[in-house]
mmCIF file of C-alpha atoms in Angstrom:
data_model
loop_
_atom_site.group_PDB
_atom_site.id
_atom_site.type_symbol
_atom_site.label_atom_id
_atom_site.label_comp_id
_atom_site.label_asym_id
_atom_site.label_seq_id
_atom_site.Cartn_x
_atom_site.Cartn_y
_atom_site.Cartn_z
ATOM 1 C CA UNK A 3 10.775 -98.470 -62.201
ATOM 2 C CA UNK A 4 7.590 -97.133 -63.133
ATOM 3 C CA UNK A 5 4.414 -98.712 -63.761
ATOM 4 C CA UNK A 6 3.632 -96.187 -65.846
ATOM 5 C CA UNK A 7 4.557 -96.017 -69.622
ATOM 6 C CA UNK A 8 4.534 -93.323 -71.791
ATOM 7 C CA UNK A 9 2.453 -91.009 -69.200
ATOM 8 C CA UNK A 10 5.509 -89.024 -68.364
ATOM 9 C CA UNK A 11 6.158 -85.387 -67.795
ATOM 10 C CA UNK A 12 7.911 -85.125 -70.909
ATOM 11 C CA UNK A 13 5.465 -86.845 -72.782
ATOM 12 C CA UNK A 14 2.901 -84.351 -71.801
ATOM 13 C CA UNK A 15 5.085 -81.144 -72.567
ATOM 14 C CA UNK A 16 3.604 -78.459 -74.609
ATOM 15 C CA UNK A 17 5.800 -77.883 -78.164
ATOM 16 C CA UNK A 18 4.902 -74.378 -79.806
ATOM 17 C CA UNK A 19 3.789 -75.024 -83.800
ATOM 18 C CA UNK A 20 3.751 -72.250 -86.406
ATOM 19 C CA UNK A 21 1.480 -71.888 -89.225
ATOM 20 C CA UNK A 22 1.432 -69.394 -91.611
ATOM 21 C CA UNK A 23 -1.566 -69.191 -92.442
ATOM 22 C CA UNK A 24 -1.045 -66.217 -95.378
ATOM 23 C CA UNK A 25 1.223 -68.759 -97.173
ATOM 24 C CA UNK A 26 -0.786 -72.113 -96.808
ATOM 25 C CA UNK A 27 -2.575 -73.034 -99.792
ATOM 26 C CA UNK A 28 -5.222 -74.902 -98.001
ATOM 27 C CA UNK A 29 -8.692 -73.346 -97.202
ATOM 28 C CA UNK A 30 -9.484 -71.618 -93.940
ATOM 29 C CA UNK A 31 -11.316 -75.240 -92.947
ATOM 30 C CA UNK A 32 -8.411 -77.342 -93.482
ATOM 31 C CA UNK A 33 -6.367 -75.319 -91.618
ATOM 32 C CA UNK A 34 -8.626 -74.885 -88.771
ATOM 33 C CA UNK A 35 -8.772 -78.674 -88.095
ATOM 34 C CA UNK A 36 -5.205 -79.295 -88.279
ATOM 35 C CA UNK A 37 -4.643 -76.689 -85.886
ATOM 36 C CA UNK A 38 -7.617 -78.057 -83.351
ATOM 37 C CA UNK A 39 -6.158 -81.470 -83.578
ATOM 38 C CA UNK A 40 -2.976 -79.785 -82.221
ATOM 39 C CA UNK A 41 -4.237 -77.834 -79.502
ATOM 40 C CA UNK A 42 -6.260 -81.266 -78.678
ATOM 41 C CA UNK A 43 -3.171 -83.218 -78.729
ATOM 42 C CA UNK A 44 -4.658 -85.984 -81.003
ATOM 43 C CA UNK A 45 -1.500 -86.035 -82.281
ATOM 44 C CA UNK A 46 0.812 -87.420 -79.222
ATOM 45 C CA UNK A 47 0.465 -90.862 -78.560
ATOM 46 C CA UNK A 48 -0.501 -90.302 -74.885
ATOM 47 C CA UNK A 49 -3.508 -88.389 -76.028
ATOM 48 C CA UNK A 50 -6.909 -88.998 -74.110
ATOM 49 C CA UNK A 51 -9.976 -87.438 -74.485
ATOM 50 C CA UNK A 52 -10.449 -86.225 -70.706
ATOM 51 C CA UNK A 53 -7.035 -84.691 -70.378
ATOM 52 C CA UNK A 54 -5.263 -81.177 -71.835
ATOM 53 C CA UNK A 55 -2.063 -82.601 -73.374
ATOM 54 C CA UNK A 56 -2.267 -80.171 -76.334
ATOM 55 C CA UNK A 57 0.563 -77.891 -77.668
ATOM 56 C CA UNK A 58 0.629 -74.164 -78.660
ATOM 57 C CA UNK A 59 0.047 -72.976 -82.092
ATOM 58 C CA UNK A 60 1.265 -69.833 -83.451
ATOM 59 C CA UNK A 61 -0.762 -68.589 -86.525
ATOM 60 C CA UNK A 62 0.269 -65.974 -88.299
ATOM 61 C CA UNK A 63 -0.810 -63.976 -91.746
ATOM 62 C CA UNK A 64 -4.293 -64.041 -90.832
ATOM 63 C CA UNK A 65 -5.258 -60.965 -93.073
ATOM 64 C CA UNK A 66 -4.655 -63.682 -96.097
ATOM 65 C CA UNK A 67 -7.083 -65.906 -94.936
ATOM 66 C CA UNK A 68 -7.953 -68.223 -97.854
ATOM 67 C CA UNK A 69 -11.557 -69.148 -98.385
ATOM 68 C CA UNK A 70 -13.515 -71.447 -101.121
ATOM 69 C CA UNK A 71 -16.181 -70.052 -103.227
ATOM 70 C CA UNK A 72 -18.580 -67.000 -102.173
ATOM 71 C CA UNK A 73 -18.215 -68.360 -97.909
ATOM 72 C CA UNK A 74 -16.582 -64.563 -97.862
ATOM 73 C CA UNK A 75 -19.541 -62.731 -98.494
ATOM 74 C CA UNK A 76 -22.593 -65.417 -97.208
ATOM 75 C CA UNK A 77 -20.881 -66.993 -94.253
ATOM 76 C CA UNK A 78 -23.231 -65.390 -91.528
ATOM 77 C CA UNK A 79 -22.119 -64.935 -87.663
ATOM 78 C CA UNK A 80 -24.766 -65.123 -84.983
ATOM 79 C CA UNK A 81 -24.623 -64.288 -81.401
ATOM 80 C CA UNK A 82 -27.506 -63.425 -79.330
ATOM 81 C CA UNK A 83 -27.903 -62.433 -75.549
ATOM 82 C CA UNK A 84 -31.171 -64.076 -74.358
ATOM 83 C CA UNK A 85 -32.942 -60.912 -74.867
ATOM 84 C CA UNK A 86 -35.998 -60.945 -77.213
ATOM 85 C CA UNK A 87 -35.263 -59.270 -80.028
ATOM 86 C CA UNK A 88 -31.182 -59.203 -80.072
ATOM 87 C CA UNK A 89 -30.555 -61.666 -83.087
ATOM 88 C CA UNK A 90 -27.124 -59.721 -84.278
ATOM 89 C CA UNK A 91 -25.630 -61.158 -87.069
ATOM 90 C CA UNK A 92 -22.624 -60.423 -89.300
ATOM 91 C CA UNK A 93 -20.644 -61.568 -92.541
ATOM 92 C CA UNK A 94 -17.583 -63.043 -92.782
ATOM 93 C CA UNK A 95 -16.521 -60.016 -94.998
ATOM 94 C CA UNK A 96 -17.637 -57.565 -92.290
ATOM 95 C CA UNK A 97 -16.068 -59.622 -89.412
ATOM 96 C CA UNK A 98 -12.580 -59.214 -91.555
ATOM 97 C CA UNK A 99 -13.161 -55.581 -91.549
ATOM 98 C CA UNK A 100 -13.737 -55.220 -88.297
ATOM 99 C CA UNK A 101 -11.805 -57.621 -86.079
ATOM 100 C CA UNK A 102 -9.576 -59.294 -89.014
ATOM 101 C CA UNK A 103 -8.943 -62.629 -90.142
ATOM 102 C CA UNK A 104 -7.227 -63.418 -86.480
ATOM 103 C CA UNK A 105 -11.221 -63.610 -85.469
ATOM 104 C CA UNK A 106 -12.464 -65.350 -87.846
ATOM 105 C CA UNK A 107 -9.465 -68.064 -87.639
ATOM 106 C CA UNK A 108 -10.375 -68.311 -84.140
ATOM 107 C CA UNK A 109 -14.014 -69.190 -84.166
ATOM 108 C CA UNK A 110 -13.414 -71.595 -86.809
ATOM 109 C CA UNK A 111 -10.984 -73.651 -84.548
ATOM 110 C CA UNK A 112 -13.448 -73.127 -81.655
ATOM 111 C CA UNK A 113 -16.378 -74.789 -83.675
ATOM 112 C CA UNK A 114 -13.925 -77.568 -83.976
ATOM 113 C CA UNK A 115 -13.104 -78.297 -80.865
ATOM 114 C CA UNK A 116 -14.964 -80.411 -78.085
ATOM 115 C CA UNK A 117 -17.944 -78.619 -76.156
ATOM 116 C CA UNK A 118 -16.259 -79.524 -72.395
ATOM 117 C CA UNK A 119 -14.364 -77.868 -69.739
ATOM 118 C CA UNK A 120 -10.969 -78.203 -71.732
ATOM 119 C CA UNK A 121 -12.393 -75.756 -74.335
ATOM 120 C CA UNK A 122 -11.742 -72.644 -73.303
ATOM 121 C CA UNK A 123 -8.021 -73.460 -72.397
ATOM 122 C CA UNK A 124 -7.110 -74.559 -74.923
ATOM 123 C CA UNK A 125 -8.664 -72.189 -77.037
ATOM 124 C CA UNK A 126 -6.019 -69.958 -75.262
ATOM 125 C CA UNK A 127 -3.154 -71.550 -76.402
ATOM 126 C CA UNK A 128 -4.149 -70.586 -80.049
ATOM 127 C CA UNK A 129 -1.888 -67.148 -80.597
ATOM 128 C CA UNK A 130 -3.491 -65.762 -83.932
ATOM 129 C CA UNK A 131 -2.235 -62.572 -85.712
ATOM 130 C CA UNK A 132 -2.662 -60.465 -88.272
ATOM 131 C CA UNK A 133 1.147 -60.002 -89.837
ATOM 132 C CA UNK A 134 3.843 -62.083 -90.368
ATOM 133 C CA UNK A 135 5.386 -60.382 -86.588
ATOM 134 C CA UNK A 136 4.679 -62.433 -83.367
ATOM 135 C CA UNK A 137 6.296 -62.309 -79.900
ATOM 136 C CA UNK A 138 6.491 -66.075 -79.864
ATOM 137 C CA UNK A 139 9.031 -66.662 -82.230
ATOM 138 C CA UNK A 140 11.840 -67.933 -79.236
ATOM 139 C CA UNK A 141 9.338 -70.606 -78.453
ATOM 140 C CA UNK A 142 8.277 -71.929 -81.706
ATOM 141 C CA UNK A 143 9.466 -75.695 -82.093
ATOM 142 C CA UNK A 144 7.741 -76.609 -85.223
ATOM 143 C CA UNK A 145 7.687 -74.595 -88.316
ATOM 144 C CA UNK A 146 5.003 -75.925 -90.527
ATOM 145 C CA UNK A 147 5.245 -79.620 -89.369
ATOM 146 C CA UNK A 148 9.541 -79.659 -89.328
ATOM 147 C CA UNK A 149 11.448 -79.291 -86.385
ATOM 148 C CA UNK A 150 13.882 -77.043 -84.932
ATOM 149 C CA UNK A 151 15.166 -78.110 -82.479
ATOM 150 C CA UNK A 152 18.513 -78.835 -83.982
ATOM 151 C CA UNK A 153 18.951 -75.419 -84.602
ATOM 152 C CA UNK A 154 18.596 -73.887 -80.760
ATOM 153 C CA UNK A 155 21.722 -73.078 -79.711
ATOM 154 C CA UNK A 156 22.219 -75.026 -76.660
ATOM 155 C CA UNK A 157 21.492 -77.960 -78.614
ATOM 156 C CA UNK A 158 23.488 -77.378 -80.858
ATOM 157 C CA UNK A 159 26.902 -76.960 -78.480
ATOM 158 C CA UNK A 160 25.469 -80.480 -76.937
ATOM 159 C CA UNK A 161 25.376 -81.914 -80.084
ATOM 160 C CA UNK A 162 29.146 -80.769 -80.695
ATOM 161 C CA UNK A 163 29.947 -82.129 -77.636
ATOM 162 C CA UNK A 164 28.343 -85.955 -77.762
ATOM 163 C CA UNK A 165 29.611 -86.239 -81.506
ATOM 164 C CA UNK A 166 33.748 -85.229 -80.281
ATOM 165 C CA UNK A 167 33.749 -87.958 -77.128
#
């Protein structure tokens, strides 16, 4: 038997989470936060601060990004290159226009993740876009916090099968 509990490979699998983000009343910080937490894993009850047990989230309807008061127009951007002089900076309004809300939904859940190794991965399991269209949708689990499992297939002919013995 093993010694250890709860710390198994199924316990560490990665589900895939929707969120339409176009829909979603919430503002684009509340979503952001839920959607670190998930790619974190804080969710699971294995989770632990030094390992990636996090899951996949699919966001979708990014161009209806939902923002509170004027954060549109005076949310500023900054990057800079260690070069004197090459300050850049650019609106939230601008950044829609030119790389779209996926962007902008993406460096908000960056901000809110940890600043360590893990970041960058799981940064990468984030799949942002713009429409309602993704190639992900065979993979999505959960659909706004419900799942679906019951309704794959292969489950389901299991399910048929356990219930007639």
């Amino acid at each position: 038997m093993s010694q250890t509990v709860g710390r198994t490979r199924l316990a560490y699998s990665r589900t895939w989470h929707h969120v339409n983000v176009g829909s979603d009343p919430r503002p684009l910080g509340r979503i952001a936060s839920q959607i670190a937490i998930a790619l974190m894993g804080k969710h699971k009850p294995i989770w632990d601060p030094s390992t990636d047990c996090g899951d996949y989230v699919v966001a979708t309807g990014c161009n209806d990004l939902h923002t509170t008061g004027k954060k549109r127009f005076q949310k500023k951007y900054y990057r800079h290159n260690t070069r004197p002089g090459s300050l850049k900076e650019i609106t939230m309004d601008r950044m829609f226009a030119k790389w779209g809300g996926a962007e902008v939904l993406r460096k908000a859940v960056s901000g809110m993740l940890p600043k360590n190794r893990l970041r960058v991965k799981r940064l990468a399991r984030l799949k942002a876009f713009e429409g309602l269209a993704h190639p992900y949708r065979e993979n999505v689990v959960k659909f706004a916090g419900i799942t679906r499992i019951a309704d794959l297939p292969e489950v389901k002919t299991e399910l048929l099968k356990a219930r007639s013995v």
